[in-house]
Amino acid sequence: MESNSPKDTLVRSQETESLVKRLAGPSSGKAGLAKDQTEINRIISDASKGSKFYENEKKKDKEVTVRIEKILKYKEEAFKNLDVAKVEASMDHLIEQLEEQRDLTQLIVHVDMDAFFANVELLDNPSLAGKTFAVVGKGVLTTASYEARKFGVRSGMAAFIAKKLCPHLILVENRHWRYSEISDQIMGIFHRYDPDMCPAGCDEGYLNITAYCEEHAMTAEECVREIRETVFRETKLTVSAGIAPNKNKPNGQYQLDFDAKAIKAFTHDLPIRKVPGIGRVSERLLEAIGIKASTCGDIYTQRAVISIMDKQFGLVYLLRTYLGISSNTVQAHTREERKSIGAERTFSTLHKLDDILAKLDEVAAELEKDMQEDGWVGRTITLKYKLDTYRVFTRAKSVDHWVSKKEELYAVRQMIHSSHLTNINILLDWQRPAPP
DNA sequence: TACATACAC
DNA sequence: TATGGTGTATGTA
């Protein structure tokens, strides 16, 4: 039923706006909006329109809208008989307690390679210098050169969409082994400054340089400059670093004052989307409850709402974000802490059960190989599959013995209840390493 | 334990 | 023509 009341038009246009933003991909908001992001988003949306992917994104966007409606209804109900001043006072008390936990004694550094895959390709192929290019794997971009980013090209974007934004974009195939090689080299350098450093993916990590600075009578700034120079000398690649929570890219470093006031001033204007753990969905939910400018300063003004919906939003996490206090211990993950291993394949839609089972066999074989290499066994096998509509199903089964063989992984075939599959993922959760 | 969702890289 | 792969955390039932 068509309706043209101003309110309906407004609701529809808001929905479209959130969908268009969603289609722009998870990394578009993180990196900061380009000047003509609206035009970029329109091109992306037009290129997607009509596809099954688009329809699925529309469905998920609608689900978030419904979630927001429920949240607002709940909020309205809860506020009816709420002594807001009292709740706010108790939040202020909690904030005081959290503030007492602030520890400014540790020098924590976040190091992050600039456009890592793209710059490795540039290193091995200097003719790419100054060109708009992107590294692509399985039709999806993993990195874009800085020149390409100016066109709105982002990691995670489908290659054919990127081509619409930037028709002369050069696509370079992923070379994983090469990135691993250089990653090992970089991590080796970071280790010299903090043996307990915690890698985050293959191109970034967290370091506690307190001890190093003490032993070498250096300031954090001097130390980080040295780290960055060493990485450049040994790899010819640039790295950026934030001492405290900020990052300054490319080839930069930034140190935030070690002072509660300066840190709070920093978070006050920090878009909440930049906080790790706040993605596209959380951003929308938080916006709906009044984090209007989408900055962390609004966490304080909305502390009453957040507190009555602690489960939804994670009250303490958000308050700590507002205060700019997070864990300041850095510890490498140990082998024993790993919780799962999996293998996943995406393919063009298969309809026949025989073809699907052949694919499943392939995935099971790969998982068995990876498990043997790293020496792991597990007890809960999860099958995840995706239909051509992009709808995802997961089916899990725990068993009373240690699984290590392909044949047992392959047994998940019993749990497939559909055809038109386009993706299969077998995952194994484990409790212990394989016996020697 | 089973399943779905959200998120990071 | 066409939208990845690996792993973690968490809420709910």
Tab-separated table of C-alpha atoms (C1' of nucleotides) in Angstrom:
chain	number	residue	atom	x	y	z
A	1	MET	CA	0.000	0.000	0.000
A	2	GLU	CA	1.459	3.318	-1.069
A	3	SER	CA	1.379	6.138	1.399
A	4	ASN	CA	2.801	9.553	0.940
A	5	SER	CA	2.363	11.036	4.373
A	6	PRO	CA	5.425	13.046	5.375
A	7	LYS	CA	6.150	10.625	8.204
A	8	ASP	CA	6.183	7.556	5.942
A	9	THR	CA	8.413	9.282	3.446
A	10	LEU	CA	10.768	10.182	6.253
A	11	VAL	CA	10.836	6.622	7.590
A	12	ARG	CA	11.462	5.208	4.112
A	13	SER	CA	14.253	7.607	3.360
A	14	GLN	CA	15.899	6.851	6.699
A	15	GLU	CA	15.740	3.155	5.950
A	16	THR	CA	17.294	3.677	2.573
A	17	GLU	CA	19.973	5.786	4.128
A	18	SER	CA	20.973	3.085	6.589
A	19	LEU	CA	20.889	0.440	3.858
A	20	VAL	CA	23.037	2.548	1.553
A	21	LYS	CA	25.482	3.064	4.391
A	22	ARG	CA	25.452	-0.641	5.141
A	23	LEU	CA	26.169	-1.520	1.519
A	24	ALA	CA	29.207	0.746	1.603
A	25	GLY	CA	30.804	-1.992	3.698
A	26	PRO	CA	32.244	-2.377	7.172
A	27	SER	CA	35.425	-0.438	6.544
A	28	SER	CA	33.905	2.654	4.949
A	29	GLY	CA	32.847	4.254	8.230
A	30	LYS	CA	35.919	3.141	10.141
A	31	ALA	CA	38.376	4.978	7.942
A	32	GLY	CA	36.551	8.277	8.121
A	33	LEU	CA	34.209	9.621	5.522
A	34	ALA	CA	35.508	10.881	2.214
A	35	LYS	CA	34.256	14.292	1.102
A	36	ASP	CA	31.949	12.849	-1.518
A	37	GLN	CA	30.961	9.733	0.398
A	38	THR	CA	27.286	10.244	-0.497
A	39	GLU	CA	28.072	9.980	-4.205
A	40	ILE	CA	30.340	6.988	-3.564
A	41	ASN	CA	27.600	5.260	-1.581
A	42	ARG	CA	25.108	5.881	-4.380
A	43	ILE	CA	27.407	4.256	-6.967
A	44	ILE	CA	27.935	1.245	-4.701
A	45	SER	CA	24.221	0.883	-4.059
A	46	ASP	CA	23.322	1.207	-7.762
A	47	ALA	CA	25.903	-1.432	-8.700
A	48	SER	CA	24.472	-3.841	-6.129
A	49	LYS	CA	20.779	-3.203	-6.721
A	50	GLY	CA	18.729	-6.231	-7.705
A	51	SER	CA	21.368	-8.775	-6.666
A	52	LYS	CA	20.730	-11.480	-4.079
A	53	PHE	CA	23.460	-9.895	-2.010
A	54	TYR	CA	21.566	-6.598	-2.055
A	55	GLU	CA	18.309	-8.278	-1.051
A	56	ASN	CA	20.042	-9.999	1.859
A	57	GLU	CA	21.606	-6.760	3.060
A	58	LYS	CA	18.166	-5.141	2.821
A	59	LYS	CA	16.721	-7.910	4.978
A	60	LYS	CA	19.465	-7.535	7.592
A	61	ASP	CA	19.063	-3.774	7.593
A	62	LYS	CA	15.346	-4.218	8.214
A	63	GLU	CA	16.103	-6.562	11.128
A	64	VAL	CA	18.221	-3.863	12.735
A	65	THR	CA	15.390	-1.371	12.217
A	66	VAL	CA	13.004	-3.711	14.020
A	67	ARG	CA	15.540	-4.145	16.834
A	68	ILE	CA	15.745	-0.379	17.184
A	69	GLU	CA	11.956	-0.081	17.378
A	70	LYS	CA	11.925	-2.626	20.209
A	71	ILE	CA	14.707	-0.829	22.038
A	72	LEU	CA	12.910	2.510	21.784
A	73	LYS	CA	9.675	0.976	23.025
A	74	TYR	CA	11.486	-0.593	25.953
A	75	LYS	CA	13.247	2.678	26.692
A	76	GLU	CA	9.976	4.608	26.720
A	77	GLU	CA	8.382	2.054	29.073
A	78	ALA	CA	11.375	1.986	31.391
A	79	PHE	CA	11.627	5.754	31.607
A	80	LYS	CA	7.984	6.207	32.630
A	81	ASN	CA	8.614	5.509	36.288
A	82	LEU	CA	12.306	6.159	36.373
A	83	ASP	CA	14.061	8.619	38.622
A	84	VAL	CA	16.571	9.674	35.985
A	85	ALA	CA	18.518	11.907	38.369
A	86	LYS	CA	18.945	9.002	40.746
A	87	VAL	CA	20.183	6.653	38.016
A	88	GLU	CA	22.574	9.303	36.759
A	89	ALA	CA	23.913	9.830	40.261
A	90	SER	CA	24.575	6.137	40.637
A	91	MET	CA	26.282	6.125	37.233
A	92	ASP	CA	28.448	9.031	38.363
A	93	HIS	CA	29.431	6.967	41.358
A	94	LEU	CA	30.325	4.032	39.110
A	95	ILE	CA	32.334	6.360	36.878
A	96	GLU	CA	34.267	7.541	39.933
A	97	GLN	CA	35.097	3.951	40.812
A	98	LEU	CA	36.223	3.224	37.266
A	99	GLU	CA	38.276	6.402	37.276
A	100	GLU	CA	40.163	5.074	40.282
A	101	GLN	CA	41.312	2.164	38.150
A	102	ARG	CA	43.033	4.477	35.689
A	103	ASP	CA	46.686	3.516	35.426
A	104	LEU	CA	48.960	5.925	33.561
A	105	THR	CA	52.208	4.135	34.342
A	106	GLN	CA	52.441	1.838	31.308
A	107	LEU	CA	53.691	2.882	27.875
A	108	ILE	CA	51.465	1.014	25.438
A	109	VAL	CA	52.011	1.250	21.703
A	110	HIS	CA	49.800	0.132	18.867
A	111	VAL	CA	51.830	-0.475	15.721
A	112	ASP	CA	50.118	-0.949	12.394
A	113	MET	CA	51.692	-1.359	8.960
A	114	ASP	CA	50.466	1.149	6.370
A	115	ALA	CA	48.328	-0.452	3.608
A	116	PHE	CA	50.292	-3.612	4.268
A	117	PHE	CA	49.472	-5.926	1.343
A	118	ALA	CA	49.428	-3.026	-1.116
A	119	ASN	CA	52.793	-1.727	0.040
A	120	VAL	CA	54.341	-5.205	-0.163
A	121	GLU	CA	53.156	-5.412	-3.787
A	122	LEU	CA	54.584	-1.964	-4.413
A	123	LEU	CA	57.888	-3.053	-2.928
A	124	ASP	CA	58.129	-6.025	-5.291
A	125	ASN	CA	56.772	-4.124	-8.274
A	126	PRO	CA	57.882	-0.459	-8.219
A	127	SER	CA	55.981	0.268	-11.440
A	128	LEU	CA	52.848	0.395	-9.272
A	129	ALA	CA	54.106	3.588	-7.622
A	130	GLY	CA	51.535	6.371	-7.716
A	131	LYS	CA	48.943	4.103	-9.343
A	132	THR	CA	45.407	3.364	-8.252
A	133	PHE	CA	45.617	-0.317	-7.459
A	134	ALA	CA	44.193	-2.839	-5.034
A	135	VAL	CA	45.118	-6.296	-3.848
A	136	VAL	CA	42.367	-8.816	-4.518
A	137	GLY	CA	41.628	-12.335	-3.322
A	138	LYS	CA	38.546	-14.317	-4.427
A	139	GLY	CA	36.932	-11.286	-5.986
A	140	VAL	CA	37.164	-9.211	-2.821
A	141	LEU	CA	39.682	-6.450	-2.081
A	142	THR	CA	42.034	-6.992	0.830
A	143	THR	CA	43.816	-3.625	0.555
A	144	ALA	CA	43.706	-0.526	-1.612
A	145	SER	CA	46.578	1.833	-2.400
A	146	TYR	CA	46.213	5.331	-0.988
A	147	GLU	CA	45.598	6.646	-4.510
A	148	ALA	CA	42.726	4.169	-4.929
A	149	ARG	CA	41.222	5.083	-1.558
A	150	LYS	CA	40.583	8.581	-2.871
A	151	PHE	CA	37.969	7.010	-5.149
A	152	GLY	CA	36.204	5.354	-2.234
A	153	VAL	CA	37.839	1.977	-2.925
A	154	ARG	CA	38.084	0.057	0.361
A	155	SER	CA	39.154	-3.313	1.684
A	156	GLY	CA	36.317	-5.809	1.881
A	157	MET	CA	34.724	-4.366	-1.245
A	158	ALA	CA	33.819	-6.617	-4.190
A	159	ALA	CA	36.276	-6.070	-7.038
A	160	PHE	CA	33.566	-5.357	-9.609
A	161	ILE	CA	32.126	-2.616	-7.380
A	162	ALA	CA	35.567	-1.075	-6.941
A	163	LYS	CA	35.897	-1.027	-10.723
A	164	LYS	CA	32.714	1.052	-10.934
A	165	LEU	CA	34.142	3.587	-8.501
A	166	CYS	CA	37.497	3.651	-10.210
A	167	PRO	CA	37.406	2.193	-13.743
A	168	HIS	CA	41.166	2.348	-14.213
A	169	LEU	CA	41.820	0.473	-10.956
A	170	ILE	CA	44.637	-2.086	-11.297
A	171	LEU	CA	43.897	-5.395	-9.570
A	172	VAL	CA	46.818	-7.352	-8.142
A	173	GLU	CA	46.324	-10.936	-6.969
A	174	ASN	CA	46.925	-11.816	-3.320
A	175	ARG	CA	50.294	-13.483	-2.599
A	176	HIS	CA	49.787	-14.770	0.928
A	177	TRP	CA	53.124	-16.512	1.353
A	178	ARG	CA	54.910	-13.233	0.634
A	179	TYR	CA	52.944	-11.314	3.278
A	180	SER	CA	53.629	-14.069	5.836
A	181	GLU	CA	57.326	-13.874	5.098
A	182	ILE	CA	57.434	-10.131	5.735
A	183	SER	CA	55.037	-10.435	8.659
A	184	ASP	CA	57.501	-12.759	10.412
A	185	GLN	CA	60.230	-10.225	9.806
A	186	ILE	CA	58.201	-7.337	11.248
A	187	MET	CA	57.020	-9.298	14.287
A	188	GLY	CA	60.651	-10.213	14.915
A	189	ILE	CA	61.503	-6.520	15.123
A	190	PHE	CA	58.592	-5.767	17.455
A	191	HIS	CA	59.734	-8.617	19.712
A	192	ARG	CA	63.047	-6.898	20.321
A	193	TYR	CA	61.144	-4.100	22.049
A	194	ASP	CA	58.633	-6.273	23.892
A	195	PRO	CA	59.111	-10.047	24.082
A	196	ASP	CA	55.484	-10.352	25.240
A	197	MET	CA	54.099	-8.265	22.400
A	198	CYS	CA	50.648	-9.278	21.210
A	199	PRO	CA	50.223	-9.601	17.445
A	200	ALA	CA	46.830	-8.573	16.046
A	201	GLY	CA	46.639	-10.146	12.631
A	202	CYS	CA	49.662	-10.285	10.365
A	203	ASP	CA	50.426	-6.580	10.136
A	204	GLU	CA	49.796	-5.011	13.533
A	205	GLY	CA	50.274	-5.516	17.237
A	206	TYR	CA	50.382	-4.113	20.743
A	207	LEU	CA	53.619	-3.505	22.622
A	208	ASN	CA	54.364	-2.559	26.200
A	209	ILE	CA	57.597	-0.587	25.894
A	210	THR	CA	57.783	0.515	29.545
A	211	ALA	CA	60.674	-1.808	30.381
A	212	TYR	CA	62.551	-1.120	27.158
A	213	CYS	CA	62.366	2.658	27.626
A	214	GLU	CA	63.509	2.322	31.220
A	215	GLU	CA	66.484	0.108	30.344
A	216	HIS	CA	67.576	2.295	27.440
A	217	ALA	CA	66.810	5.624	29.103
A	218	MET	CA	64.486	6.626	26.264
A	219	THR	CA	61.190	8.415	26.009
A	220	ALA	CA	58.282	6.552	24.438
A	221	GLU	CA	58.428	8.879	21.490
A	222	GLU	CA	62.114	8.170	20.855
A	223	CYS	CA	61.583	4.460	21.207
A	224	VAL	CA	58.663	4.385	18.774
A	225	ARG	CA	60.614	6.477	16.279
A	226	GLU	CA	63.393	3.906	16.519
A	227	ILE	CA	60.958	1.008	16.027
A	228	ARG	CA	59.535	2.640	12.922
A	229	GLU	CA	62.981	3.438	11.534
A	230	THR	CA	64.134	-0.126	12.143
A	231	VAL	CA	61.112	-1.558	10.355
A	232	PHE	CA	61.720	0.761	7.415
A	233	ARG	CA	65.443	0.019	7.267
A	234	GLU	CA	64.948	-3.731	7.362
A	235	THR	CA	61.830	-4.048	5.191
A	236	LYS	CA	61.496	-0.755	3.287
A	237	LEU	CA	57.914	-0.617	4.525
A	238	THR	CA	56.357	2.095	6.673
A	239	VAL	CA	54.535	1.611	9.938
A	240	SER	CA	52.380	3.958	11.983
A	241	ALA	CA	52.044	3.947	15.732
A	242	GLY	CA	49.816	5.316	18.451
A	243	ILE	CA	51.174	5.730	21.935
A	244	ALA	CA	47.867	5.475	23.807
A	245	PRO	CA	44.717	4.858	21.784
A	246	ASN	CA	45.297	6.931	18.684
A	247	LYS	CA	46.723	6.102	15.289
A	248	ASN	CA	48.249	8.529	12.844
A	249	LYS	CA	48.670	7.281	9.314
A	250	PRO	CA	50.499	6.888	7.071
A	251	ASN	CA	54.063	6.725	8.291
A	252	GLY	CA	53.256	8.666	11.425
A	253	GLN	CA	53.169	8.430	15.148
A	254	TYR	CA	51.054	10.159	17.719
A	255	GLN	CA	51.369	10.399	21.450
A	256	LEU	CA	48.464	11.325	23.620
A	257	ASP	CA	49.275	13.113	26.861
A	258	PHE	CA	49.382	10.751	29.811
A	259	ASP	CA	46.777	12.760	31.620
A	260	ALA	CA	43.152	11.921	32.451
A	261	LYS	CA	41.839	15.270	31.225
A	262	ALA	CA	43.624	15.073	27.860
A	263	ILE	CA	42.463	11.510	27.344
A	264	LYS	CA	38.847	12.420	28.093
A	265	ALA	CA	39.068	15.402	25.751
A	266	PHE	CA	40.284	13.004	23.089
A	267	THR	CA	37.471	10.484	23.524
A	268	HIS	CA	34.869	13.245	23.867
A	269	ASP	CA	34.990	14.014	20.145
A	270	LEU	CA	35.974	10.538	18.989
A	271	PRO	CA	33.327	9.011	16.696
A	272	ILE	CA	32.052	5.925	18.470
A	273	ARG	CA	32.409	3.911	15.255
A	274	LYS	CA	36.187	4.151	15.667
A	275	VAL	CA	36.090	2.279	18.961
A	276	PRO	CA	37.115	-1.354	18.506
A	277	GLY	CA	34.053	-3.533	18.954
A	278	ILE	CA	31.611	-0.883	17.692
A	279	GLY	CA	30.620	-1.854	14.157
A	280	ARG	CA	27.870	-0.787	11.771
A	281	VAL	CA	25.049	-2.345	13.810
A	282	SER	CA	26.121	-1.060	17.232
A	283	GLU	CA	26.597	2.370	15.725
A	284	ARG	CA	22.995	2.397	14.523
A	285	LEU	CA	21.642	1.109	17.848
A	286	LEU	CA	23.613	3.687	19.815
A	287	GLU	CA	22.549	6.454	17.482
A	288	ALA	CA	18.945	5.474	18.079
A	289	ILE	CA	19.209	5.936	21.837
A	290	GLY	CA	20.719	9.390	21.535
A	291	ILE	CA	24.424	9.050	20.830
A	292	LYS	CA	23.485	11.660	18.239
A	293	ALA	CA	26.788	13.059	17.122
A	294	SER	CA	28.026	9.477	17.334
A	295	THR	CA	30.874	10.504	19.595
A	296	CYS	CA	32.030	8.965	22.853
A	297	GLY	CA	31.173	12.153	24.763
A	298	ASP	CA	27.492	11.255	24.297
A	299	ILE	CA	28.071	8.086	26.285
A	300	TYR	CA	28.116	10.290	29.367
A	301	THR	CA	25.000	12.298	28.526
A	302	GLN	CA	23.103	9.075	27.746
A	303	ARG	CA	24.407	7.144	30.750
A	304	ALA	CA	20.913	6.623	32.180
A	305	VAL	CA	19.590	4.893	29.028
A	306	ILE	CA	22.719	2.823	28.676
A	307	SER	CA	22.510	1.731	32.293
A	308	ILE	CA	18.936	0.449	32.017
A	309	MET	CA	19.933	-1.425	28.852
A	310	ASP	CA	23.221	-2.755	30.120
A	311	LYS	CA	22.749	-6.141	28.381
A	312	GLN	CA	22.198	-4.570	24.981
A	313	PHE	CA	25.019	-2.113	25.105
A	314	GLY	CA	27.576	-3.173	27.692
A	315	LEU	CA	27.500	-0.366	30.245
A	316	VAL	CA	30.918	-0.775	31.807
A	317	TYR	CA	32.604	-1.233	28.437
A	318	LEU	CA	31.086	2.023	27.162
A	319	LEU	CA	31.863	3.958	30.350
A	320	ARG	CA	35.454	2.800	30.190
A	321	THR	CA	35.561	3.873	26.559
A	322	TYR	CA	34.243	7.292	27.539
A	323	LEU	CA	36.907	7.554	30.232
A	324	GLY	CA	39.569	6.297	27.838
A	325	ILE	CA	40.666	3.498	30.119
A	326	SER	CA	41.101	0.023	28.758
A	327	SER	CA	43.365	-2.862	29.578
A	328	ASN	CA	46.986	-1.799	29.681
A	329	THR	CA	48.485	-5.233	29.970
A	330	VAL	CA	50.025	-6.745	26.869
A	331	GLN	CA	50.444	-10.487	26.710
A	332	ALA	CA	50.944	-12.724	23.714
A	333	HIS	CA	48.268	-15.384	23.316
A	334	THR	CA	49.568	-18.813	24.135
A	335	ARG	CA	49.011	-21.818	21.915
A	336	GLU	CA	46.758	-23.393	24.532
A	337	GLU	CA	44.391	-20.433	24.398
A	338	ARG	CA	43.345	-21.110	20.851
A	339	LYS	CA	39.720	-22.234	20.781
A	340	SER	CA	38.845	-23.356	17.286
A	341	ILE	CA	40.119	-24.211	13.846
A	342	GLY	CA	38.123	-24.191	10.658
A	343	ALA	CA	38.142	-24.291	6.888
A	344	GLU	CA	35.771	-22.476	4.573
A	345	ARG	CA	35.104	-22.342	0.814
A	346	THR	CA	32.824	-20.200	-1.302
A	347	PHE	CA	31.819	-21.473	-4.747
A	348	SER	CA	29.239	-20.828	-7.423
A	349	THR	CA	25.890	-22.253	-6.400
A	350	LEU	CA	25.644	-26.044	-6.339
A	351	HIS	CA	22.277	-27.786	-6.571
A	352	LYS	CA	23.100	-31.491	-6.737
A	353	LEU	CA	23.802	-33.280	-3.467
A	354	ASP	CA	26.710	-35.179	-5.048
A	355	ASP	CA	28.434	-31.933	-6.001
A	356	ILE	CA	27.851	-30.490	-2.550
A	357	LEU	CA	29.286	-33.609	-0.903
A	358	ALA	CA	32.347	-33.420	-3.130
A	359	LYS	CA	32.897	-29.838	-1.966
A	360	LEU	CA	32.395	-30.896	1.637
A	361	ASP	CA	35.027	-33.590	1.159
A	362	GLU	CA	37.449	-30.951	-0.102
A	363	VAL	CA	36.863	-28.722	2.930
A	364	ALA	CA	37.135	-31.673	5.328
A	365	ALA	CA	40.421	-32.710	3.730
A	366	GLU	CA	41.863	-29.245	4.134
A	367	LEU	CA	40.781	-29.022	7.754
A	368	GLU	CA	42.329	-32.417	8.504
A	369	LYS	CA	45.602	-31.248	6.961
A	370	ASP	CA	45.650	-28.001	9.003
A	371	MET	CA	44.828	-29.904	12.207
A	372	GLN	CA	47.648	-32.367	11.599
A	373	GLU	CA	50.134	-29.607	10.843
A	374	ASP	CA	49.386	-27.737	14.046
A	375	GLY	CA	48.666	-30.854	16.110
A	376	TRP	CA	45.122	-30.345	17.332
A	377	VAL	CA	42.056	-32.453	18.025
A	378	GLY	CA	38.562	-31.361	19.031
A	379	ARG	CA	35.171	-32.498	20.205
A	380	THR	CA	32.557	-30.143	18.774
A	381	ILE	CA	32.127	-30.090	15.008
A	382	THR	CA	30.175	-27.191	13.539
A	383	LEU	CA	28.939	-27.091	9.989
A	384	LYS	CA	28.103	-23.703	8.603
A	385	TYR	CA	26.636	-23.290	5.159
A	386	LYS	CA	25.368	-20.443	3.100
A	387	LEU	CA	22.586	-20.543	0.526
A	388	ASP	CA	22.595	-18.573	-2.702
A	389	THR	CA	20.348	-16.079	-0.917
A	390	TYR	CA	23.273	-15.446	1.482
A	391	ARG	CA	21.265	-16.878	4.330
A	392	VAL	CA	23.581	-18.644	6.779
A	393	PHE	CA	22.846	-21.793	8.817
A	394	THR	CA	24.972	-23.373	11.517
A	395	ARG	CA	24.567	-26.911	12.819
A	396	ALA	CA	26.734	-28.264	15.616
A	397	LYS	CA	27.357	-31.672	17.156
A	398	SER	CA	29.522	-32.534	20.132
A	399	VAL	CA	30.936	-36.038	20.426
A	400	ASP	CA	32.437	-38.014	23.337
A	401	HIS	CA	35.858	-38.583	21.801
A	402	TRP	CA	38.657	-36.632	20.148
A	403	VAL	CA	38.108	-35.958	16.475
A	404	SER	CA	41.090	-35.718	14.157
A	405	LYS	CA	40.133	-37.543	10.960
A	406	LYS	CA	38.646	-36.306	7.736
A	407	GLU	CA	36.063	-39.092	7.779
A	408	GLU	CA	34.612	-37.808	11.044
A	409	LEU	CA	34.563	-34.242	9.797
A	410	TYR	CA	32.849	-35.405	6.637
A	411	ALA	CA	30.086	-36.905	8.776
A	412	VAL	CA	28.614	-33.402	9.106
A	413	ARG	CA	26.956	-34.128	5.751
A	414	GLN	CA	24.037	-35.476	7.823
A	415	MET	CA	23.360	-31.953	8.985
A	416	ILE	CA	22.834	-30.395	5.548
A	417	HIS	CA	19.132	-29.795	5.087
A	418	SER	CA	19.113	-27.591	1.997
A	419	SER	CA	20.464	-27.312	-1.505
A	420	HIS	CA	21.497	-24.198	-3.482
A	421	LEU	CA	24.630	-23.973	-1.356
A	422	THR	CA	27.277	-21.385	-2.137
A	423	ASN	CA	29.528	-21.741	0.894
A	424	ILE	CA	30.617	-24.467	3.289
A	425	ASN	CA	32.530	-24.047	6.531
A	426	ILE	CA	33.598	-26.805	8.907
A	427	LEU	CA	34.704	-25.672	12.320
A	428	LEU	CA	36.166	-27.677	15.161
A	429	ASP	CA	36.210	-26.485	18.728
A	430	TRP	CA	38.824	-28.156	20.802
A	431	GLN	CA	39.702	-28.706	24.396
A	432	ARG	CA	43.250	-29.945	24.021
A	433	PRO	CA	46.212	-30.474	21.697
A	434	ALA	CA	46.676	-33.781	19.934
A	435	PRO	CA	48.546	-36.440	21.879
A	436	PRO	CA	52.201	-36.599	20.870
B	1	DT	C1'	25.229	-27.476	24.148
B	2	DA	C1'	23.118	-25.419	19.949
B	3	DC	C1'	22.377	-21.496	17.192
B	4	DA	C1'	22.521	-16.712	15.735
B	5	DT	C1'	24.741	-12.217	15.508
B	6	DA	C1'	28.414	-8.926	15.628
B	7	DC	C1'	33.021	-7.850	15.066
B	8	DA	C1'	38.179	-7.591	13.710
B	9	DC	C1'	41.711	-8.110	10.385
C	1	DT	C1'	28.931	-12.412	-14.227
C	2	DA	C1'	29.994	-10.813	-9.801
C	3	DT	C1'	30.330	-9.622	-2.523
C	4	DG	C1'	36.359	-13.770	1.112
C	5	DG	C1'	38.495	-16.643	4.975
C	6	DT	C1'	39.745	-17.319	9.887
C	7	DG	C1'	38.879	-16.696	14.486
C	8	DT	C1'	36.729	-14.547	18.909
C	9	DA	C1'	32.998	-13.048	21.946
C	10	DT	C1'	28.362	-12.986	23.562
C	11	DG	C1'	23.227	-13.413	24.161
C	12	DT	C1'	19.555	-16.613	24.318
C	13	DA	C1'	17.214	-20.848	24.898
